[in-house]
Amino acid sequence: MMQTKVLKPSHDAMMYASELLHRGSLVAFPTETVYGLGANALEESAVRSIFAAKGRPADNPLIVHIADRCQLSDFCLRIPPKAEVLMDNFWPGPLTLLFERTDVIPDVVTAGLPTVAVRMPSHPIAAALLKECGLPVAAPSANSSGKPSPTTAEHVWDDMRGKIPLILDGGSCDIGVESTVVDLCHGDPVILRPGGITKDMLESALCTEIQIAGSVLRPLGKDEKALSPGMRYRHYAPSGNITLVEGSEEHVLQMLRQLYSDSVSQGKKSCVLCFTEHVSLLSDCVPHDLGSGKNPEEIARNLFKTLRNLDAEGMEMIFSEVIPPEGVGLAVMNRLGRAASFRTIHAD
Ligand code: TXA
Ligand code: MG
């Protein structure tokens, strides 16, 4: 088993991390969204070891991270004018764009697709590492495949210890859900995965309407092609069984109490996920605080940590409130919906 170091981002730690990337090794590092598991995107064998460490299916492509826009010309065929606008507005930051790629990027990065997903993170440690190493860095979220993405170095440690040489510890991630993925290569812009940059923000920058991929708030149909391969997989899911409860506030609270007590009487270890405002009202139902129902950013920041805690506590049945799929709420409901396999009960 490999020894895994966890280092605070000192000058020496950053030099070591850069050296590891140049040697073809993996480095986990914080970004403003979630922790990434990085490798030199130009080195096929380094990228393969990402898939091995995560247990990730080979047909799920990776995001390439850069420090500087001028790196794009090294491996992208053309930059659509709309991409320039989005980069002007939202880079560095939690926005990933698809570009037609050259064969400088090995097939393993893009799972053979003709496009490559690229993002420029704003987190100071990610930005400093990318600048120091000067490489395009392929980095998926640093979780074992299928588990919630890591938002602290401890989460990465839980999944990756013994498998990678280094975790840079930058504390908790600010946004807490992964970047927004936008496709501008196939005609009108489409959001493939909602994230920290919202539909409204993208639409006001582009002055056009943006579509959302159909499978963002529902399961992918049996014969439906995944626009973003990652959407095919069970994801973000704790081992327990999550059910979402929607409806008017009063009915939702009633239903949560009912579901919780039925489940407990069947001998299942159970809890509810609820807004801060409802914690005391649900005090008999092992409430887990999602954050304020009026603050989707706070719920996004807490979400993956909350899902990981459910596993640590051995919860079998989990009943959760929902928020409107608006603003960052769309990203929250995409992740929470998939964690629940979109099982939903209407309380009204
Ligand atoms: O915030 C983030 O994006 C984080 C941090 C580490 O940067 N990264 C991340 O990577 O979430 P990952 O691998 O967990 O998710 C990448 C998503 C997947 O859903 C994948 O299918 C999609 O991006 N993707 C990557 N390349 C694509 C491509 N060429 N076409 C369509 N979807 C692509
Ligand atoms: Mg991921």
Coordinates of C-alpha atoms and ligand atoms in Angstrom, one line a residue:
M1 CA 0.0 0.0 0.0
M2 CA 1.2 3.5 -0.9
Q3 CA 1.8 6.0 2.0
T4 CA -0.5 9.0 1.6
K5 CA 0.7 12.3 2.9
V6 CA -1.7 15.1 3.9
L7 CA 0.0 18.5 3.7
K8 CA -1.1 22.0 4.3
P9 CA -0.2 24.1 1.2
S10 CA 3.2 25.5 2.1
H11 CA 5.7 26.5 -0.6
D12 CA 7.5 23.2 -0.2
A13 CA 4.2 21.2 -0.3
M14 CA 3.2 23.0 -3.6
M15 CA 6.7 22.2 -5.1
Y16 CA 6.3 18.6 -4.1
A17 CA 2.8 18.4 -5.6
S18 CA 4.0 19.9 -8.9
E19 CA 6.9 17.4 -9.0
L20 CA 4.5 14.5 -8.4
L21 CA 2.3 15.6 -11.3
H22 CA 5.4 15.9 -13.5
R23 CA 6.4 12.4 -12.5
G24 CA 3.0 11.0 -13.5
S25 CA 1.7 10.6 -10.0
L26 CA -1.7 11.7 -8.6
V27 CA -2.3 14.7 -6.3
A28 CA -5.6 15.5 -4.6
F29 CA -6.2 19.2 -4.2
P30 CA -9.0 21.6 -3.1
T31 CA -11.0 23.6 -5.6
E32 CA -13.8 26.1 -4.9
T33 CA -16.4 23.3 -5.8
V34 CA -15.1 20.0 -4.4
Y35 CA -11.7 18.3 -4.1
G36 CA -10.1 17.1 -7.3
L37 CA -7.9 14.1 -8.0
G38 CA -5.3 15.4 -10.5
A39 CA -2.9 13.9 -13.0
N40 CA -1.0 15.3 -16.0
A41 CA -3.7 15.3 -18.7
L42 CA -1.0 14.7 -21.4
E43 CA 0.2 11.5 -19.9
E44 CA -2.0 8.5 -20.7
S45 CA -0.6 6.2 -17.9
A46 CA -1.0 9.0 -15.3
V47 CA -4.6 9.5 -16.3
R48 CA -5.3 5.8 -16.2
S49 CA -4.2 5.7 -12.6
I50 CA -7.0 8.2 -11.8
F51 CA -9.6 5.7 -13.1
A52 CA -7.9 2.9 -11.1
A53 CA -7.8 4.9 -7.8
K54 CA -11.5 5.9 -8.1
G55 CA -12.8 2.7 -9.5
R56 CA -14.3 4.9 -12.2
P57 CA -15.8 3.4 -15.4
A58 CA -13.5 4.1 -18.4
D59 CA -16.4 5.6 -20.4
N60 CA -16.8 8.6 -18.1
P61 CA -14.6 11.4 -19.3
L62 CA -12.6 13.8 -17.1
I63 CA -12.4 17.6 -16.8
V64 CA -9.1 19.2 -17.7
H65 CA -8.0 22.1 -15.4
I66 CA -5.9 25.0 -16.6
A67 CA -4.3 28.1 -15.0
D68 CA -4.3 30.3 -18.1
R69 CA -6.6 30.7 -21.1
C70 CA -3.7 30.6 -23.5
Q71 CA -3.3 26.9 -22.7
L72 CA -6.5 26.2 -24.6
S73 CA -4.8 26.6 -27.9
D74 CA -2.5 23.7 -27.0
F75 CA -5.4 21.2 -27.3
C76 CA -8.6 22.8 -28.5
L77 CA -9.5 23.2 -32.2
R78 CA -11.5 26.4 -31.9
I79 CA -13.0 28.6 -29.3
P80 CA -16.7 29.5 -30.1
P81 CA -17.5 33.2 -29.6
K82 CA -20.1 32.3 -26.9
A83 CA -17.3 30.5 -25.0
E84 CA -15.2 33.6 -25.0
V85 CA -18.1 35.5 -23.4
L86 CA -18.6 32.8 -20.7
M87 CA -14.9 32.7 -20.0
D88 CA -14.8 36.5 -19.7
N89 CA -17.6 36.4 -17.2
F90 CA -17.0 33.3 -15.1
W91 CA -13.4 32.2 -15.3
P92 CA -11.7 31.5 -13.1
G93 CA -14.7 29.9 -11.3
P94 CA -17.1 26.9 -11.2
L95 CA -17.8 26.7 -14.9
T96 CA -16.7 23.8 -17.2
L97 CA -17.0 24.3 -21.0
L98 CA -16.7 21.6 -23.8
F99 CA -14.4 22.3 -26.7
E100 CA -13.5 20.3 -29.8
R101 CA -10.2 18.8 -29.0
T102 CA -7.0 17.9 -30.8
D103 CA -5.2 14.5 -30.4
V104 CA -2.7 16.1 -28.0
I105 CA -5.2 15.0 -25.3
P106 CA -5.1 11.2 -24.9
D107 CA -8.4 9.4 -25.6
V108 CA -8.4 8.1 -22.1
V109 CA -9.1 11.7 -20.8
T110 CA -12.3 12.2 -22.9
A111 CA -13.3 8.5 -23.1
G112 CA -12.8 8.8 -26.9
L113 CA -15.2 11.7 -27.3
P114 CA -14.3 14.4 -29.8
T115 CA -14.8 17.1 -27.2
V116 CA -12.8 17.9 -24.0
A117 CA -14.3 19.5 -20.9
V118 CA -12.1 22.4 -19.5
R119 CA -12.3 24.5 -16.4
M120 CA -10.1 27.2 -14.7
P121 CA -10.7 26.9 -10.9
S122 CA -10.6 30.0 -8.8
H123 CA -9.4 28.3 -5.5
P124 CA -6.0 29.8 -4.6
I125 CA -4.4 26.4 -4.0
A126 CA -5.7 24.9 -7.2
A127 CA -4.7 28.0 -9.2
A128 CA -1.2 28.1 -7.6
L129 CA -0.7 24.3 -8.3
L130 CA -1.8 24.6 -11.9
K131 CA 0.5 27.6 -12.4
E132 CA 3.4 26.0 -10.7
C133 CA 3.3 22.8 -12.7
G134 CA 2.3 24.5 -16.0
L135 CA 0.4 21.4 -17.1
P136 CA -3.2 20.8 -18.1
V137 CA -4.4 18.7 -15.2
A138 CA -7.2 16.1 -15.6
A139 CA -9.1 15.9 -12.4
P140 CA -12.4 14.3 -11.5
S141 CA -13.8 14.7 -8.0
A142 CA -11.5 12.9 -5.5
N143 CA -14.1 10.4 -4.2
S144 CA -14.3 6.7 -4.9
S145 CA -16.7 6.3 -7.8
G146 CA -20.3 6.3 -6.7
K147 CA -19.7 8.1 -3.4
P148 CA -20.5 11.7 -2.7
S149 CA -17.8 14.1 -3.8
P150 CA -15.4 15.2 -1.1
T151 CA -15.6 18.7 0.3
T152 CA -12.8 18.3 2.9
A153 CA -9.4 16.7 3.0
E154 CA -10.8 14.2 5.5
H155 CA -13.3 13.0 2.9
V156 CA -10.5 12.5 0.4
W157 CA -8.5 10.6 3.0
D158 CA -11.4 8.3 3.8
D159 CA -11.7 7.3 0.1
M160 CA -8.1 7.6 -1.2
R161 CA -5.7 6.7 1.6
G162 CA -3.2 4.1 0.5
K163 CA -4.0 4.8 -3.2
I164 CA -2.4 8.2 -3.8
P165 CA 0.8 9.9 -2.6
L166 CA -0.5 13.3 -1.6
I167 CA -3.6 15.2 -0.5
L168 CA -3.2 19.0 -0.2
D169 CA -5.4 20.1 2.7
G170 CA -7.1 23.4 2.0
G171 CA -10.0 23.0 4.5
S172 CA -13.7 23.0 3.4
C173 CA -14.8 23.8 -0.2
D174 CA -16.8 27.0 -0.5
I175 CA -19.4 26.0 -3.1
G176 CA -19.8 22.3 -2.2
V177 CA -21.2 21.0 -5.5
E178 CA -19.3 20.4 -8.7
S179 CA -19.0 22.9 -11.5
T180 CA -21.7 23.7 -14.0
V181 CA -20.9 21.9 -17.3
V182 CA -22.0 23.7 -20.5
D183 CA -21.9 22.3 -24.0
L184 CA -21.4 25.0 -26.7
C185 CA -20.2 22.6 -29.3
H186 CA -23.4 21.1 -30.6
G187 CA -25.5 24.2 -31.5
D188 CA -27.5 26.1 -28.8
P189 CA -25.9 26.1 -25.4
V190 CA -27.0 23.3 -23.1
I191 CA -26.4 22.8 -19.4
L192 CA -25.3 19.2 -19.0
R193 CA -24.7 19.4 -15.3
P194 CA -26.0 22.3 -13.1
G195 CA -23.6 23.8 -10.5
G196 CA -22.3 26.9 -8.9
I197 CA -22.8 29.1 -12.0
T198 CA -26.6 29.2 -12.4
K199 CA -28.8 29.2 -15.5
D200 CA -29.8 32.8 -14.9
M201 CA -26.1 33.9 -14.7
L202 CA -25.3 32.2 -18.0
E203 CA -28.4 33.6 -19.7
S204 CA -27.7 37.1 -18.6
A205 CA -24.1 36.8 -19.8
L206 CA -25.1 35.4 -23.2
C207 CA -28.3 37.3 -23.6
T208 CA -30.0 34.0 -24.9
E209 CA -32.0 31.3 -23.3
I210 CA -30.1 28.2 -22.3
Q211 CA -31.5 24.6 -22.3
I212 CA -31.0 22.2 -19.5
A213 CA -30.3 18.6 -20.4
G214 CA -33.4 16.5 -19.9
S215 CA -31.9 14.1 -17.3
V216 CA -30.9 16.7 -14.8
L217 CA -34.1 16.3 -12.7
R218 CA -35.1 12.8 -13.6
P219 CA -33.5 9.4 -14.3
L220 CA -32.0 8.8 -17.8
G221 CA -34.5 7.0 -20.0
K222 CA -33.7 3.4 -20.9
D223 CA -32.7 4.1 -24.5
E224 CA -31.8 7.7 -24.0
K225 CA -28.2 8.8 -24.8
A226 CA -26.4 10.5 -21.9
L227 CA -25.2 13.9 -23.2
S228 CA -22.8 13.9 -20.3
P229 CA -21.7 10.3 -19.6
G230 CA -21.4 10.9 -15.9
M231 CA -25.2 11.2 -15.7
R232 CA -25.6 7.5 -16.4
Y233 CA -24.1 6.4 -13.2
R234 CA -25.6 5.9 -9.8
H235 CA -23.9 8.8 -8.0
Y236 CA -23.7 10.9 -4.9
A237 CA -25.5 8.1 -3.2
P238 CA -25.1 7.0 0.4
S239 CA -25.6 3.3 1.2
G240 CA -29.0 4.1 2.8
N241 CA -32.2 4.6 0.9
I242 CA -33.3 8.2 0.5
T243 CA -36.8 9.3 -0.3
L244 CA -37.7 12.9 -1.2
V245 CA -40.9 14.5 0.2
E246 CA -42.4 17.5 -1.6
G247 CA -45.5 19.6 -1.1
S248 CA -46.7 22.4 1.2
E249 CA -44.7 22.9 4.4
E250 CA -47.3 21.6 6.8
H251 CA -48.0 18.5 4.8
V252 CA -44.3 17.8 4.3
L253 CA -43.6 18.0 8.0
Q254 CA -46.6 15.6 8.7
M255 CA -45.4 13.2 6.1
L256 CA -41.8 13.2 7.3
R257 CA -43.0 12.3 10.8
Q258 CA -45.2 9.6 9.5
L259 CA -42.6 8.0 7.2
Y260 CA -40.0 8.2 10.0
S261 CA -42.2 6.5 12.6
D262 CA -43.4 3.8 10.1
S263 CA -39.8 3.1 9.2
V264 CA -38.6 2.9 12.8
S265 CA -41.4 0.5 13.6
Q266 CA -40.1 -1.7 10.9
G267 CA -36.8 -1.8 12.7
K268 CA -34.9 0.4 10.3
K269 CA -32.3 2.9 11.4
S270 CA -33.9 6.1 10.1
C271 CA -33.6 9.9 10.1
V272 CA -34.9 13.0 8.3
L273 CA -33.0 15.6 6.3
C274 CA -34.6 19.0 6.9
F275 CA -34.1 22.7 6.9
T276 CA -32.6 24.5 9.9
E277 CA -36.0 26.1 10.4
H278 CA -37.6 22.6 10.9
V279 CA -35.0 21.0 13.1
S280 CA -36.8 21.6 16.4
L281 CA -40.2 20.7 14.9
L282 CA -38.8 17.3 13.8
S283 CA -36.7 16.7 17.0
D284 CA -38.3 13.3 17.4
C285 CA -37.2 12.1 14.0
V286 CA -33.4 12.3 14.2
P287 CA -33.2 15.6 12.2
H288 CA -30.1 16.3 10.1
D289 CA -29.7 19.9 9.3
L290 CA -29.4 20.7 5.5
G291 CA -29.1 24.4 6.1
S292 CA -31.7 27.2 5.8
G293 CA -34.5 26.5 3.4
K294 CA -34.0 30.1 2.3
N295 CA -30.4 29.7 1.5
P296 CA -29.6 27.2 -1.4
E297 CA -25.9 28.1 -1.3
E298 CA -25.7 27.0 2.3
I299 CA -27.5 23.7 1.4
A300 CA -25.1 23.1 -1.5
R301 CA -22.1 23.7 0.8
N302 CA -23.4 21.1 3.4
L303 CA -24.9 18.6 1.1
F304 CA -22.1 16.1 0.4
K305 CA -20.9 16.2 4.0
T306 CA -24.4 15.4 5.2
L307 CA -24.7 12.5 2.7
R308 CA -21.3 11.1 3.9
N309 CA -22.4 11.4 7.6
L310 CA -25.5 9.2 6.8
D311 CA -23.1 6.4 5.8
A312 CA -20.9 6.9 8.9
E313 CA -24.0 6.7 11.1
G314 CA -25.3 3.6 9.3
M315 CA -28.6 5.1 8.3
E316 CA -30.9 2.7 6.4
M317 CA -33.9 4.9 5.6
I318 CA -33.6 8.7 5.0
F319 CA -36.5 11.0 4.4
S320 CA -35.7 14.5 3.0
E321 CA -37.2 17.9 2.3
V322 CA -36.6 19.4 -1.1
I323 CA -35.9 23.0 -2.3
P324 CA -37.2 24.7 -5.5
P325 CA -34.9 23.8 -8.4
E326 CA -34.0 27.4 -9.0
G327 CA -30.6 29.1 -8.9
V328 CA -28.1 26.9 -7.1
G329 CA -31.2 24.9 -6.0
L330 CA -31.1 23.2 -9.4
A331 CA -27.7 21.8 -8.6
V332 CA -28.8 20.7 -5.2
M333 CA -31.9 19.0 -6.5
N334 CA -29.9 17.3 -9.3
R335 CA -27.5 15.8 -6.7
L336 CA -30.1 15.0 -4.0
G337 CA -32.5 13.6 -6.7
R338 CA -29.8 11.3 -8.0
A339 CA -28.8 10.3 -4.5
A340 CA -32.5 9.3 -4.0
S341 CA -32.7 7.7 -7.4
F342 CA -35.4 10.3 -7.8
R343 CA -37.8 8.5 -5.5
T344 CA -40.3 11.2 -4.5
I345 CA -43.5 11.3 -2.4
H346 CA -46.0 14.1 -2.8
A347 CA -47.3 15.1 0.6
D348 CA -50.3 17.2 -0.5
Ligands
TXA1 O1 -16.2 21.1 -10.0 C1 -15.8 20.2 -10.7 O2 -16.1 20.1 -11.9 C2 -14.9 19.1 -10.1 C3 -13.6 19.7 -9.7 C4 -12.6 18.8 -9.2 O3 -13.1 20.5 -10.7 N1 -14.7 18.0 -11.0 C5 -15.6 17.1 -11.3 O4 -15.2 16.1 -12.2 O5 -16.8 17.2 -10.9 P1 -16.0 14.8 -12.4 O6 -15.1 13.9 -13.2 O7 -16.5 14.2 -11.1 O8 -17.2 15.2 -13.3 C6 -17.0 15.5 -14.7 C7 -18.3 15.5 -15.4 C8 -18.9 14.1 -15.6 O9 -20.3 14.2 -15.5 C9 -18.5 13.9 -17.1 O10 -19.4 12.9 -17.7 C10 -18.6 15.2 -17.7 O11 -18.2 16.1 -16.7 N2 -17.8 15.4 -18.9 C11 -16.4 15.4 -18.9 N3 -16.0 15.5 -20.2 C12 -17.1 15.5 -21.0 C13 -17.4 15.6 -22.4 N4 -16.3 15.7 -23.3 N5 -18.6 15.6 -22.8 C14 -19.7 15.6 -21.9 N6 -19.5 15.5 -20.6 C15 -18.3 15.5 -20.1
MG2 MG -17.5 13.2 -9.7

